[in-house]
Amino acid sequence: MKKHNFNAGPCVLPKSAIESAIAAIKNFDETGIGILEISHRTPGWERIMAETEQLWKDLLNIPEGYKVLFLGGGASTQFCYVPFNLMNKKAAYLQTGVWAKKAAKEAKMFGDVEIVASSEDKNYSYIPKNYTIPTDADYFHITTNNTIYGTEIHTDIDSPVNLVADMSSDIMSRPVDVSKYAMIYGGAQKNVGPAGVTFVIIREDILGKVGRQIPTIIDYRTHIKESSMFNTPPVFPIFVMHETLKWVKELGGLEAMHKINKEKAELLYGEIDRNKMFVGTAAKEDRSLMNVCFVMAEGYQDKEADFMAFAKERGMVGIKGHRSVGGFRASIYNACPMESVQALVDCMKEFENNF
Ligand SMILES: *Cc1c(COP(=O)(O)O)cnc(C)c1O
C-alpha cells in the first residue's frame, strides 16, 4: 500500500533528492567513491558546499552582508549559540511554544530575558499580538512556525532591535524578506533536508559586540572565516539539502512553493472546517501552512482511536498529534505532495460517511 508521510520531522523529502542520495552513496561526482567515504577536502565536495550556499542565497534572495553557515548540533544548540554570541545584558523573546521557551531558558544563563508576550495561557494555540519590543534589548527572538501547535507568524515583522528567528519548520516555505532579520536559523530536518545539519543565516555586522570570551567552536566568526569547514561538516545531510534545494528551485522557487503550500493547507483546513467530526486547534488567523493540528469535535471525542486506526489502514503515517496537544497533526511540509493531502481529506470524508 502507498504510504502518505505526515511526520513532523524528520519527514518526507523530495523523491529526486532521495534518488540522488542513493546514487551518491555508491559513486559521488564520478569519483568512483561513495559520498559517505570521501574527504570533505575533495574538490567535488567544495563545489557542493559552494553551490548549496548559492542555492540559499538565490532562493531567499539573501542580501550582501549575510553569511550562510551549515553546522552540527540542531536548532537546540543554536538556543545557546545565539545568546553566547549576541547578548550583552538583555534579550527579548516571544513565547509561542515549547521551542521558544527552551530558547529563552538558555538565554537566561547569559543575562536578563524579557518575555514580551506568551500564548501559554491557551496552550500556545495563537500568536500573541500587540506586544512591545524593548528597544534596550540586544535582540528579539521569535519562532516563526510552532511545529507542535500548528501556529505560524505569516509575515516578516518589523523590530527596532536585531531580529533573530528560529525558522526550523517553515524555512523555504514562502519568500522571506531576509533584510528584516539579523539572523535566521533552524534544523534542516523539517523542510530542507534530513536530520544532521543546522542552517544559520547571519548578518556579519552583528558579531563581535559582546564582552565575554566565546569558545572557538561556538563563535560564529570561526565558521564564517572557515566557510563552515572549521571542523568536519555534516557531509551527507548537506548533500541531501543541496538536492532538496535544487528541487525547490526547479519547481520555480519560493513564490511557487508558497502557492502550492497555500493550496495544500486550504484543502486540509477546508475539510477540517467542513467535517462535523473534526475541529482545528489553532486560531484561524494564525494557522500554520506546515503543521495542521486538529482534534475530534464535541460529541465525537471517543472516536479518536477509531479514526487513527481507519487512517492507518489507508496508509496515513505520522498523524498522531504531539502529546501536549493530543488529537492529530498532519505535517504538510514542502515535499509532502498534494496527492497525500488529498488522500487524508478523502479518508476524513469516508470516516464521516461511514459513521
Ligand atoms: C524541530 C524544532 C526544533 C528542534 O530542532 P533540533 O534540530 O532537533 O534541535 C527547534 N525549533 C523548532 C521550531 C522546531 O520545529
Short mmCIF file of C-alpha atoms and ligand atoms in Angstrom, two decimals:
data_model
loop_
_atom_site.label_atom_id
_atom_site.label_comp_id
_atom_site.label_asym_id
_atom_site.label_seq_id
_atom_site.Cartn_x
_atom_site.Cartn_y
_atom_site.Cartn_z
CA MET A 1 0.00 0.00 0.00
CA LYS A 2 1.16 3.54 -0.73
CA LYS A 3 2.19 5.37 2.42
CA HIS A 4 1.40 9.04 2.94
CA ASN A 5 4.06 10.55 5.17
CA PHE A 6 2.87 13.31 7.54
CA ASN A 7 5.72 13.02 10.04
CA ALA A 8 6.64 16.25 11.86
CA GLY A 9 10.41 15.86 11.35
CA PRO A 10 12.44 14.14 10.18
CA CYS A 11 9.89 13.87 7.42
CA VAL A 12 9.17 13.42 3.76
CA LEU A 13 11.85 14.55 1.28
CA PRO A 14 11.57 15.09 -2.48
CA LYS A 15 11.87 11.84 -4.45
CA SER A 16 14.57 13.35 -6.64
CA ALA A 17 16.71 14.12 -3.57
CA ILE A 18 16.40 10.54 -2.35
CA GLU A 19 17.35 9.18 -5.79
CA SER A 20 20.43 11.44 -5.98
CA ALA A 21 21.40 10.45 -2.44
CA ILE A 22 21.25 6.74 -3.32
CA ALA A 23 23.37 7.29 -6.41
CA ALA A 24 25.90 9.42 -4.49
CA ILE A 25 26.30 6.82 -1.76
CA LYS A 26 27.53 4.47 -4.48
CA ASN A 27 29.53 6.92 -6.54
CA PHE A 28 29.97 10.60 -5.71
CA ASP A 29 30.62 13.01 -8.55
CA GLU A 30 32.07 10.25 -10.77
CA THR A 31 34.97 9.74 -8.38
CA GLY A 32 34.28 6.02 -8.05
CA ILE A 33 33.97 6.57 -4.29
CA GLY A 34 30.75 6.99 -2.34
CA ILE A 35 29.83 10.25 -0.59
CA LEU A 36 29.92 8.57 2.83
CA GLU A 37 33.56 7.71 2.18
CA ILE A 38 35.05 10.85 0.63
CA SER A 39 37.15 13.51 2.31
CA HIS A 40 35.45 16.85 2.84
CA ARG A 41 38.54 18.38 1.27
CA THR A 42 37.74 16.72 -2.07
CA PRO A 43 37.34 19.43 -4.77
CA GLY A 44 33.97 17.93 -5.77
CA TRP A 45 32.79 18.42 -2.22
CA GLU A 46 33.97 22.01 -2.02
CA ARG A 47 31.85 22.65 -5.12
CA ILE A 48 28.76 21.15 -3.43
CA MET A 49 29.32 23.37 -0.36
CA ALA A 50 29.62 26.47 -2.57
CA GLU A 51 26.57 25.52 -4.64
CA THR A 52 24.48 24.84 -1.53
CA GLU A 53 25.33 28.28 -0.16
CA GLN A 54 24.47 29.81 -3.53
CA LEU A 55 21.11 28.00 -3.62
CA TRP A 56 20.27 29.51 -0.22
CA LYS A 57 21.27 32.98 -1.45
CA ASP A 58 19.29 32.66 -4.68
CA LEU A 59 16.13 31.12 -3.24
CA LEU A 60 15.86 33.51 -0.27
CA ASN A 61 17.31 36.48 -2.12
CA ILE A 62 19.80 36.98 0.70
CA PRO A 63 21.30 40.49 0.62
CA GLU A 64 25.01 41.39 0.78
CA GLY A 65 26.47 41.33 4.27
CA TYR A 66 24.97 37.99 5.28
CA LYS A 67 26.70 34.61 5.54
CA VAL A 68 25.07 31.18 5.33
CA LEU A 69 26.53 28.52 7.61
CA PHE A 70 25.99 24.76 7.85
CA LEU A 71 26.69 23.48 11.34
CA GLY A 72 26.02 20.49 13.56
CA GLY A 73 24.00 20.29 16.76
CA GLY A 74 20.48 21.04 15.58
CA ALA A 75 18.35 24.08 16.28
CA SER A 76 18.56 23.33 20.01
CA THR A 77 22.31 24.03 20.02
CA GLN A 78 21.59 27.43 18.48
CA PHE A 79 19.42 28.25 21.51
CA CYS A 80 22.75 28.63 23.34
CA TYR A 81 24.91 29.92 20.46
CA VAL A 82 22.57 32.89 19.97
CA PRO A 83 22.92 34.46 23.45
CA PHE A 84 26.59 33.45 23.64
CA ASN A 85 27.35 35.49 20.54
CA LEU A 86 24.73 38.25 20.64
CA MET A 87 23.66 39.06 24.19
CA ASN A 88 25.39 41.64 26.35
CA LYS A 89 22.82 42.43 29.01
CA LYS A 90 19.33 41.76 27.85
CA ALA A 91 17.33 39.90 25.22
CA ALA A 92 13.63 39.74 24.38
CA TYR A 93 11.75 36.56 23.48
CA LEU A 94 8.27 35.89 22.13
CA GLN A 95 6.99 32.72 23.79
CA THR A 96 4.83 30.90 21.27
CA GLY A 97 5.58 27.29 22.19
CA VAL A 98 7.95 24.93 23.93
CA TRP A 99 10.75 25.50 21.41
CA ALA A 100 10.53 29.24 22.05
CA LYS A 101 10.50 28.58 25.80
CA LYS A 102 13.55 26.34 25.56
CA ALA A 103 15.39 29.02 23.58
CA ALA A 104 14.59 31.62 26.28
CA LYS A 105 15.72 29.26 29.03
CA GLU A 106 19.24 29.08 27.59
CA ALA A 107 19.40 32.87 27.19
CA LYS A 108 18.68 33.33 30.90
CA MET A 109 22.15 31.97 31.64
CA PHE A 110 23.68 34.96 29.85
CA GLY A 111 21.66 37.91 31.16
CA ASP A 112 18.16 39.35 31.53
CA VAL A 113 15.44 37.83 29.42
CA GLU A 114 12.19 39.67 28.86
CA ILE A 115 9.32 37.52 27.64
CA VAL A 116 7.43 40.20 25.71
CA ALA A 117 4.33 38.03 25.34
CA SER A 118 3.31 34.40 25.71
CA SER A 119 0.41 32.30 24.50
CA GLU A 120 0.99 29.63 27.12
CA ASP A 121 -2.37 30.60 28.72
CA LYS A 122 -4.19 28.86 25.85
CA ASN A 123 -1.71 26.05 25.24
CA TYR A 124 0.05 28.10 22.53
CA SER A 125 -2.94 27.94 20.19
CA TYR A 126 -2.43 31.50 18.93
CA ILE A 127 0.30 34.05 18.19
CA PRO A 128 0.31 36.98 20.67
CA LYS A 129 -0.27 40.39 19.04
CA ASN A 130 0.20 43.99 20.18
CA TYR A 131 3.28 43.42 22.27
CA THR A 132 6.10 45.93 22.65
CA ILE A 133 9.66 45.03 21.77
CA PRO A 134 12.02 46.69 24.28
CA THR A 135 14.49 48.95 22.50
CA ASP A 136 17.20 48.24 25.08
CA ALA A 137 17.31 44.53 24.18
CA ASP A 138 20.31 43.23 22.27
CA TYR A 139 17.97 41.19 20.11
CA PHE A 140 14.39 39.96 19.81
CA HIS A 141 13.89 36.23 19.28
CA ILE A 142 10.87 34.67 17.59
CA THR A 143 9.86 31.18 16.44
CA THR A 144 8.12 31.70 13.10
CA ASN A 145 6.36 28.33 12.99
CA ASN A 146 5.30 26.45 16.08
CA THR A 147 5.61 22.87 14.93
CA ILE A 148 3.80 21.30 17.88
CA TYR A 149 0.77 23.64 17.97
CA GLY A 150 0.35 24.47 14.29
CA THR A 151 0.62 28.24 14.56
CA GLU A 152 2.72 30.45 12.31
CA ILE A 153 3.81 34.07 12.04
CA HIS A 154 2.95 34.63 8.39
CA THR A 155 4.69 37.97 7.82
CA ASP A 156 8.17 39.37 8.37
CA ILE A 157 7.74 41.61 11.38
CA ASP A 158 9.48 44.93 11.98
CA SER A 159 11.73 45.01 15.00
CA PRO A 160 13.57 48.03 16.44
CA VAL A 161 16.36 45.69 17.61
CA ASN A 162 18.15 42.79 15.88
CA LEU A 163 15.53 40.20 14.96
CA VAL A 164 16.56 36.55 15.41
CA ALA A 165 14.24 33.82 14.13
CA ASP A 166 14.07 30.09 14.64
CA MET A 167 12.64 29.06 11.25
CA SER A 168 13.22 25.32 11.67
CA SER A 169 9.81 24.29 10.43
CA ASP A 170 8.84 26.90 7.85
CA ILE A 171 12.10 27.88 6.19
CA MET A 172 11.82 27.86 2.37
CA SER A 173 8.03 27.52 2.54
CA ARG A 174 7.47 31.13 1.47
CA PRO A 175 9.53 34.11 0.32
CA VAL A 176 11.13 35.91 3.29
CA ASP A 177 12.49 39.45 3.47
CA VAL A 178 15.83 38.43 4.95
CA SER A 179 16.86 42.08 5.37
CA LYS A 180 14.39 42.35 8.28
CA TYR A 181 16.29 39.68 10.22
CA ALA A 182 19.72 39.85 11.81
CA MET A 183 19.79 36.07 11.97
CA ILE A 184 17.69 33.09 10.89
CA TYR A 185 18.46 29.54 11.94
CA GLY A 186 16.98 26.07 12.14
CA GLY A 187 17.41 22.35 11.93
CA ALA A 188 17.23 21.09 8.35
CA GLN A 189 15.01 18.10 9.08
CA LYS A 190 11.62 19.76 8.51
CA ASN A 191 11.81 21.47 5.14
CA VAL A 192 15.32 21.46 3.73
CA GLY A 193 16.90 18.06 4.29
CA PRO A 194 17.50 15.17 6.64
CA ALA A 195 18.50 15.46 10.30
CA GLY A 196 22.13 16.30 10.99
CA VAL A 197 22.70 19.79 9.62
CA THR A 198 21.70 23.16 11.03
CA PHE A 199 21.47 26.26 8.84
CA VAL A 200 22.40 29.73 10.08
CA ILE A 201 21.90 32.91 8.06
CA ILE A 202 23.65 35.74 9.85
CA ARG A 203 24.40 39.40 9.20
CA GLU A 204 28.10 39.72 9.87
CA ASP A 205 28.00 43.18 11.42
CA ILE A 206 26.07 41.94 14.48
CA LEU A 207 29.06 39.89 15.63
CA GLY A 208 31.95 40.95 17.85
CA LYS A 209 29.77 43.15 20.08
CA VAL A 210 29.77 41.11 23.29
CA GLY A 211 32.26 41.35 26.15
CA ARG A 212 32.57 37.69 27.04
CA GLN A 213 35.05 35.18 25.67
CA ILE A 214 33.46 32.79 23.23
CA PRO A 215 34.86 29.26 22.78
CA THR A 216 36.21 28.88 19.24
CA ILE A 217 33.64 26.31 18.08
CA ILE A 218 30.73 28.43 19.38
CA ASP A 219 31.93 31.69 17.83
CA TYR A 220 30.07 32.29 14.55
CA ARG A 221 33.11 34.18 13.26
CA THR A 222 35.09 30.92 13.28
CA HIS A 223 32.60 29.28 10.96
CA ILE A 224 32.31 32.36 8.74
CA LYS A 225 36.11 32.52 8.37
CA GLU A 226 36.34 28.81 7.52
CA SER A 227 33.20 28.68 5.32
CA SER A 228 31.58 26.07 7.60
CA MET A 229 34.67 23.84 7.30
CA PHE A 230 36.38 24.69 10.60
CA ASN A 231 35.72 21.10 11.52
CA THR A 232 34.19 18.26 9.50
CA PRO A 233 30.82 19.44 8.23
CA PRO A 234 27.85 17.02 8.12
CA VAL A 235 28.72 15.98 4.57
CA PHE A 236 25.84 13.69 3.73
CA PRO A 237 22.99 15.82 5.20
CA ILE A 238 24.39 18.84 3.35
CA PHE A 239 24.42 16.84 0.12
CA VAL A 240 20.75 15.90 0.56
CA MET A 241 20.00 19.55 1.40
CA HIS A 242 21.71 20.55 -1.87
CA GLU A 243 19.47 18.17 -3.80
CA THR A 244 16.36 19.30 -1.88
CA LEU A 245 17.03 22.96 -2.67
CA LYS A 246 17.68 22.14 -6.33
CA TRP A 247 14.19 20.60 -6.37
CA VAL A 248 12.71 23.80 -4.84
CA LYS A 249 14.49 25.87 -7.48
CA GLU A 250 13.27 23.65 -10.32
CA LEU A 251 9.70 23.98 -9.04
CA GLY A 252 10.01 27.73 -9.51
CA GLY A 253 11.46 28.90 -6.20
CA LEU A 254 9.72 30.21 -3.12
CA GLU A 255 6.83 32.08 -4.80
CA ALA A 256 5.81 28.81 -6.47
CA MET A 257 6.44 26.82 -3.29
CA HIS A 258 4.29 29.20 -1.25
CA LYS A 259 1.42 28.92 -3.76
CA ILE A 260 1.48 25.11 -3.56
CA ASN A 261 1.73 25.21 0.25
CA LYS A 262 -1.30 27.51 0.46
CA GLU A 263 -3.29 25.19 -1.80
CA LYS A 264 -2.44 22.12 0.29
CA ALA A 265 -3.26 23.89 3.57
CA GLU A 266 -6.55 25.30 2.23
CA LEU A 267 -7.62 21.84 1.13
CA LEU A 268 -6.95 20.28 4.53
CA TYR A 269 -8.25 23.14 6.72
CA GLY A 270 -11.28 23.32 4.44
CA GLU A 271 -12.09 19.71 5.23
CA ILE A 272 -11.47 20.17 8.98
CA ASP A 273 -13.91 23.11 8.98
CA ARG A 274 -16.50 21.31 6.85
CA ASN A 275 -16.39 17.89 8.52
CA LYS A 276 -18.61 17.76 11.62
CA MET A 277 -16.37 15.16 13.28
CA PHE A 278 -13.20 17.29 13.44
CA VAL A 279 -12.18 20.68 14.72
CA GLY A 280 -8.93 22.66 14.32
CA THR A 281 -6.99 23.65 17.46
CA ALA A 282 -5.11 26.75 16.26
CA ALA A 283 -6.61 30.25 15.98
CA LYS A 284 -7.75 30.60 12.36
CA GLU A 285 -5.69 33.69 11.51
CA ASP A 286 -2.54 32.02 12.86
CA ARG A 287 -2.97 28.61 11.25
CA SER A 288 0.31 27.13 10.07
CA LEU A 289 0.76 26.17 6.42
CA MET A 290 3.15 23.43 7.60
CA ASN A 291 1.63 21.67 10.63
CA VAL A 292 -2.12 21.18 10.65
CA CYS A 293 -3.45 20.31 14.12
CA PHE A 294 -6.96 19.04 14.75
CA VAL A 295 -8.94 17.00 17.28
CA MET A 296 -12.26 15.15 17.31
CA ALA A 297 -15.16 17.59 17.59
CA GLU A 298 -17.55 17.82 20.54
CA GLY A 299 -19.65 14.68 20.64
CA TYR A 300 -17.12 12.55 18.74
CA GLN A 301 -14.24 12.63 21.22
CA ASP A 302 -14.47 8.90 21.85
CA LYS A 303 -13.75 8.23 18.15
CA GLU A 304 -10.11 9.33 18.19
CA ALA A 305 -8.61 5.84 18.31
CA ASP A 306 -11.09 4.67 15.63
CA PHE A 307 -10.05 7.40 13.22
CA MET A 308 -6.38 6.74 13.94
CA ALA A 309 -6.83 3.06 13.03
CA PHE A 310 -9.00 3.92 10.00
CA ALA A 311 -6.38 6.36 8.67
CA LYS A 312 -3.54 3.91 9.31
CA GLU A 313 -5.30 1.25 7.25
CA ARG A 314 -5.39 3.73 4.38
CA GLY A 315 -1.66 4.42 4.51
CA MET A 316 -1.55 7.61 6.62
CA VAL A 317 1.68 7.78 8.62
CA GLY A 318 2.68 10.20 11.38
CA ILE A 319 -0.65 11.93 12.01
CA LYS A 320 -0.68 11.49 15.78
CA GLY A 321 -0.69 14.88 17.49
CA HIS A 322 2.10 15.86 19.88
CA ARG A 323 1.34 14.63 23.39
CA SER A 324 0.94 18.20 24.67
CA VAL A 325 -1.91 18.91 22.20
CA GLY A 326 -3.40 15.46 21.57
CA GLY A 327 -5.56 14.58 18.58
CA PHE A 328 -3.92 14.76 15.19
CA ARG A 329 -1.19 16.69 13.45
CA ALA A 330 -0.58 16.40 9.74
CA SER A 331 2.72 17.97 8.76
CA ILE A 332 2.47 19.02 5.14
CA TYR A 333 5.95 20.39 4.51
CA ASN A 334 7.23 21.41 1.07
CA ALA A 335 7.92 17.84 -0.05
CA CYS A 336 4.53 16.45 1.04
CA PRO A 337 2.67 16.04 -2.25
CA MET A 338 -0.86 17.35 -2.85
CA GLU A 339 -1.77 13.72 -3.52
CA SER A 340 -1.08 12.84 0.13
CA VAL A 341 -3.13 15.78 1.42
CA GLN A 342 -5.99 14.70 -0.86
CA ALA A 343 -5.70 11.13 0.44
CA LEU A 344 -6.03 12.36 4.04
CA VAL A 345 -9.02 14.55 3.14
CA ASP A 346 -10.69 11.59 1.37
CA CYS A 347 -10.04 9.48 4.45
CA MET A 348 -11.71 12.07 6.73
CA LYS A 349 -14.73 12.26 4.38
CA GLU A 350 -15.04 8.49 4.25
CA PHE A 351 -14.84 8.22 8.03
CA GLU A 352 -17.66 10.76 8.38
CA ASN A 353 -19.78 8.98 5.75
CA ASN A 354 -19.30 5.60 7.39
CA PHE A 355 -20.31 6.89 10.76
C1 LIG B 1 12.21 20.71 15.45
C2 LIG B 1 12.35 22.07 16.00
C3 LIG B 1 13.40 22.42 16.86
C4 LIG B 1 14.42 21.41 17.37
O1 LIG B 1 15.30 21.11 16.39
P1 LIG B 1 16.57 20.15 16.69
O2 LIG B 1 17.30 20.23 15.39
O3 LIG B 1 16.02 18.80 16.99
O4 LIG B 1 17.32 20.72 17.83
C5 LIG B 1 13.50 23.73 17.27
N1 LIG B 1 12.61 24.66 16.88
C6 LIG B 1 11.57 24.34 16.08
C7 LIG B 1 10.63 25.42 15.66
C8 LIG B 1 11.42 23.05 15.61
O5 LIG B 1 10.39 22.74 14.79
#
